[in-house]
Amino acid sequence: MSVVWGRMGRMSEEDDPGTPGDYAERVLDTVDLIPAGRVMSYGDIAEWLGEGGPRQVGRVLALYGSGVPWWRVVRADGVLLPGHELSAIDAYRAEGTPLRSAGPASEGHIPRVDMRRARWDGRAPGAGAAADG
């Protein structure tokens, strides 16, 4: 059995997802729209697309997310993707993404994304209530 590498690491040939379908392409296109320093949750993306759910978005990113800024998609509570925390932290710091310090009792003291300040609503930068009509 040969092995291929995906964003989430090692996969067997049987797990090779092939070419993304239409839904996966829409998810990836949405992730590409998220500005540097901002994030959307898995559920935000599903809601923005009007289909699927957080798990479906996560699956798309696990299979095809290596070519998009995957670190800009997080859990709704801002907790970082397990196993990829250090890569994500480096990207957040480089982009100026607002982070919240983890409490001293939390294991590893890994910060999380400050969702109140970092969450992107899908509107163009600078668009506000006046742009809504």
PDB file of C-alpha atoms in Angstrom:
ATOM      1  CA  MET A   1       0.000   0.000   0.000  1.00  0.00           C
ATOM      2  CA  SER A   2       1.431   3.378  -0.928  1.00  0.00           C
ATOM      3  CA  VAL A   3       1.086   6.437   1.276  1.00  0.00           C
ATOM      4  CA  VAL A   4       0.093   9.964   0.299  1.00  0.00           C
ATOM      5  CA  TRP A   5       0.384  13.078   2.408  1.00  0.00           C
ATOM      6  CA  GLY A   6      -2.517  15.436   3.058  1.00  0.00           C
ATOM      7  CA  ARG A   7      -2.836  18.498   5.238  1.00  0.00           C
ATOM      8  CA  MET A   8      -3.674  16.357   8.222  1.00  0.00           C
ATOM      9  CA  GLY A   9      -0.678  14.104   7.708  1.00  0.00           C
ATOM     10  CA  ARG A  10      -0.295  10.578   6.449  1.00  0.00           C
ATOM     11  CA  MET A  11      -3.161   8.876   4.612  1.00  0.00           C
ATOM     12  CA  SER A  12      -3.323   5.500   2.932  1.00  0.00           C
ATOM     13  CA  GLU A  13      -4.016   5.255  -0.766  1.00  0.00           C
ATOM     14  CA  GLU A  14      -7.566   4.127   0.050  1.00  0.00           C
ATOM     15  CA  ASP A  15      -8.120   7.399   1.946  1.00  0.00           C
ATOM     16  CA  ASP A  16      -6.921   9.548  -0.972  1.00  0.00           C
ATOM     17  CA  PRO A  17      -9.849  11.888  -1.561  1.00  0.00           C
ATOM     18  CA  GLY A  18      -9.090  12.627  -5.221  1.00  0.00           C
ATOM     19  CA  THR A  19     -10.478  15.828  -6.658  1.00  0.00           C
ATOM     20  CA  PRO A  20     -12.723  18.030  -4.494  1.00  0.00           C
ATOM     21  CA  GLY A  21     -16.392  18.157  -5.456  1.00  0.00           C
ATOM     22  CA  ASP A  22     -18.520  21.280  -5.826  1.00  0.00           C
ATOM     23  CA  TYR A  23     -19.264  21.603  -2.106  1.00  0.00           C
ATOM     24  CA  ALA A  24     -15.599  21.204  -1.203  1.00  0.00           C
ATOM     25  CA  GLU A  25     -14.631  23.834  -3.775  1.00  0.00           C
ATOM     26  CA  ARG A  26     -17.148  26.274  -2.269  1.00  0.00           C
ATOM     27  CA  VAL A  27     -15.739  25.647   1.214  1.00  0.00           C
ATOM     28  CA  LEU A  28     -12.172  26.176   0.005  1.00  0.00           C
ATOM     29  CA  ASP A  29     -13.155  29.331  -1.912  1.00  0.00           C
ATOM     30  CA  THR A  30     -14.783  30.701   1.249  1.00  0.00           C
ATOM     31  CA  VAL A  31     -11.687  29.999   3.335  1.00  0.00           C
ATOM     32  CA  ASP A  32      -9.621  31.858   0.730  1.00  0.00           C
ATOM     33  CA  LEU A  33     -11.827  34.935   1.281  1.00  0.00           C
ATOM     34  CA  ILE A  34     -11.131  35.193   5.021  1.00  0.00           C
ATOM     35  CA  PRO A  35      -8.794  38.177   5.499  1.00  0.00           C
ATOM     36  CA  ALA A  36      -5.472  37.790   7.288  1.00  0.00           C
ATOM     37  CA  GLY A  37      -5.884  38.304  11.016  1.00  0.00           C
ATOM     38  CA  ARG A  38      -9.525  37.173  10.975  1.00  0.00           C
ATOM     39  CA  VAL A  39     -11.213  33.791  11.407  1.00  0.00           C
ATOM     40  CA  MET A  40     -14.501  32.001  10.834  1.00  0.00           C
ATOM     41  CA  SER A  41     -15.724  28.955  12.708  1.00  0.00           C
ATOM     42  CA  TYR A  42     -16.545  25.729  10.906  1.00  0.00           C
ATOM     43  CA  GLY A  43     -20.213  26.472  11.570  1.00  0.00           C
ATOM     44  CA  ASP A  44     -19.862  30.055  10.286  1.00  0.00           C
ATOM     45  CA  ILE A  45     -18.671  28.720   6.941  1.00  0.00           C
ATOM     46  CA  ALA A  46     -21.511  26.198   6.704  1.00  0.00           C
ATOM     47  CA  GLU A  47     -24.013  28.937   7.549  1.00  0.00           C
ATOM     48  CA  TRP A  48     -22.424  31.365   5.086  1.00  0.00           C
ATOM     49  CA  LEU A  49     -22.669  28.735   2.341  1.00  0.00           C
ATOM     50  CA  GLY A  50     -26.206  27.788   3.355  1.00  0.00           C
ATOM     51  CA  GLU A  51     -25.442  24.069   3.310  1.00  0.00           C
ATOM     52  CA  GLY A  52     -23.620  21.394   5.232  1.00  0.00           C
ATOM     53  CA  GLY A  53     -22.531  21.765   8.805  1.00  0.00           C
ATOM     54  CA  PRO A  54     -19.391  22.188  10.885  1.00  0.00           C
ATOM     55  CA  ARG A  55     -18.360  18.549  10.490  1.00  0.00           C
ATOM     56  CA  GLN A  56     -18.681  18.670   6.713  1.00  0.00           C
ATOM     57  CA  VAL A  57     -16.561  21.834   6.587  1.00  0.00           C
ATOM     58  CA  GLY A  58     -13.974  20.194   8.851  1.00  0.00           C
ATOM     59  CA  ARG A  59     -13.878  17.121   6.638  1.00  0.00           C
ATOM     60  CA  VAL A  60     -13.292  19.240   3.528  1.00  0.00           C
ATOM     61  CA  LEU A  61     -10.417  21.045   5.235  1.00  0.00           C
ATOM     62  CA  ALA A  62      -8.941  17.786   6.509  1.00  0.00           C
ATOM     63  CA  LEU A  63      -8.933  16.342   2.993  1.00  0.00           C
ATOM     64  CA  TYR A  64      -8.198  19.369   0.792  1.00  0.00           C
ATOM     65  CA  GLY A  65      -7.203  22.272   3.055  1.00  0.00           C
ATOM     66  CA  SER A  66      -3.447  22.351   2.532  1.00  0.00           C
ATOM     67  CA  GLY A  67      -3.684  24.963  -0.240  1.00  0.00           C
ATOM     68  CA  VAL A  68      -5.809  27.450   1.718  1.00  0.00           C
ATOM     69  CA  PRO A  69      -5.200  29.346   4.978  1.00  0.00           C
ATOM     70  CA  TRP A  70      -6.697  26.527   7.087  1.00  0.00           C
ATOM     71  CA  TRP A  71      -5.647  28.207  10.349  1.00  0.00           C
ATOM     72  CA  ARG A  72      -8.311  30.884   9.711  1.00  0.00           C
ATOM     73  CA  VAL A  73     -11.027  28.278  10.380  1.00  0.00           C
ATOM     74  CA  VAL A  74     -11.419  27.399  14.049  1.00  0.00           C
ATOM     75  CA  ARG A  75     -13.831  25.909  16.527  1.00  0.00           C
ATOM     76  CA  ALA A  76     -16.534  28.305  17.712  1.00  0.00           C
ATOM     77  CA  ASP A  77     -14.805  28.603  21.103  1.00  0.00           C
ATOM     78  CA  GLY A  78     -11.483  29.627  19.504  1.00  0.00           C
ATOM     79  CA  VAL A  79      -9.630  26.483  20.539  1.00  0.00           C
ATOM     80  CA  LEU A  80      -6.889  25.598  18.070  1.00  0.00           C
ATOM     81  CA  LEU A  81      -6.821  22.523  15.854  1.00  0.00           C
ATOM     82  CA  PRO A  82      -5.312  19.701  17.936  1.00  0.00           C
ATOM     83  CA  GLY A  83      -1.927  18.642  16.635  1.00  0.00           C
ATOM     84  CA  HIS A  84      -1.497  21.830  14.600  1.00  0.00           C
ATOM     85  CA  GLU A  85      -1.444  24.394  17.401  1.00  0.00           C
ATOM     86  CA  LEU A  86       2.142  25.522  16.895  1.00  0.00           C
ATOM     87  CA  SER A  87       1.753  26.044  13.133  1.00  0.00           C
ATOM     88  CA  ALA A  88      -1.476  27.929  13.738  1.00  0.00           C
ATOM     89  CA  ILE A  89       0.028  30.097  16.494  1.00  0.00           C
ATOM     90  CA  ASP A  90       2.885  31.096  14.198  1.00  0.00           C
ATOM     91  CA  ALA A  91       0.394  32.080  11.475  1.00  0.00           C
ATOM     92  CA  TYR A  92      -1.811  34.005  13.931  1.00  0.00           C
ATOM     93  CA  ARG A  93       1.119  35.952  15.289  1.00  0.00           C
ATOM     94  CA  ALA A  94       2.399  36.752  11.780  1.00  0.00           C
ATOM     95  CA  GLU A  95      -1.084  37.968  10.741  1.00  0.00           C
ATOM     96  CA  GLY A  96      -1.904  39.795  13.976  1.00  0.00           C
ATOM     97  CA  THR A  97      -4.904  37.609  14.800  1.00  0.00           C
ATOM     98  CA  PRO A  98      -6.274  38.515  18.265  1.00  0.00           C
ATOM     99  CA  LEU A  99      -5.520  35.751  20.763  1.00  0.00           C
ATOM    100  CA  ARG A 100      -6.659  35.082  24.317  1.00  0.00           C
ATOM    101  CA  SER A 101      -4.184  33.778  26.820  1.00  0.00           C
ATOM    102  CA  ALA A 102      -4.937  30.398  28.254  1.00  0.00           C
ATOM    103  CA  GLY A 103      -5.371  30.299  31.993  1.00  0.00           C
ATOM    104  CA  PRO A 104      -2.512  28.963  34.091  1.00  0.00           C
ATOM    105  CA  ALA A 105      -4.536  25.844  34.898  1.00  0.00           C
ATOM    106  CA  SER A 106      -4.955  24.917  31.228  1.00  0.00           C
ATOM    107  CA  GLU A 107      -2.734  22.183  29.913  1.00  0.00           C
ATOM    108  CA  GLY A 108       0.197  23.487  27.863  1.00  0.00           C
ATOM    109  CA  HIS A 109      -0.922  27.109  28.220  1.00  0.00           C
ATOM    110  CA  ILE A 110      -1.822  27.284  24.507  1.00  0.00           C
ATOM    111  CA  PRO A 111      -3.688  30.508  23.728  1.00  0.00           C
ATOM    112  CA  ARG A 112      -6.888  30.457  21.726  1.00  0.00           C
ATOM    113  CA  VAL A 113      -8.358  32.829  19.186  1.00  0.00           C
ATOM    114  CA  ASP A 114     -10.299  35.754  20.644  1.00  0.00           C
ATOM    115  CA  MET A 115     -13.504  35.073  18.703  1.00  0.00           C
ATOM    116  CA  ARG A 116     -15.144  38.314  19.800  1.00  0.00           C
ATOM    117  CA  ARG A 117     -12.412  40.345  18.098  1.00  0.00           C
ATOM    118  CA  ALA A 118     -11.217  37.988  15.338  1.00  0.00           C
ATOM    119  CA  ARG A 119     -14.463  36.557  13.919  1.00  0.00           C
ATOM    120  CA  TRP A 120     -15.139  37.639  10.339  1.00  0.00           C
ATOM    121  CA  ASP A 121     -18.746  37.986   9.216  1.00  0.00           C
ATOM    122  CA  GLY A 122     -18.062  37.487   5.504  1.00  0.00           C
ATOM    123  CA  ARG A 123     -18.454  41.123   4.542  1.00  0.00           C
ATOM    124  CA  ALA A 124     -15.784  43.040   2.675  1.00  0.00           C
ATOM    125  CA  PRO A 125     -13.317  44.847   4.963  1.00  0.00           C
ATOM    126  CA  GLY A 126     -14.702  48.253   5.867  1.00  0.00           C
ATOM    127  CA  ALA A 127     -18.310  47.276   5.075  1.00  0.00           C
ATOM    128  CA  GLY A 128     -20.618  48.152   7.926  1.00  0.00           C
ATOM    129  CA  ALA A 129     -24.271  48.728   8.662  1.00  0.00           C
ATOM    130  CA  ALA A 130     -24.430  51.525   6.079  1.00  0.00           C
ATOM    131  CA  ALA A 131     -23.485  49.023   3.389  1.00  0.00           C
ATOM    132  CA  ASP A 132     -26.434  46.841   4.372  1.00  0.00           C
ATOM    133  CA  GLY A 133     -28.951  49.337   3.188  1.00  0.00           C
TER     134      GLY A 133
END
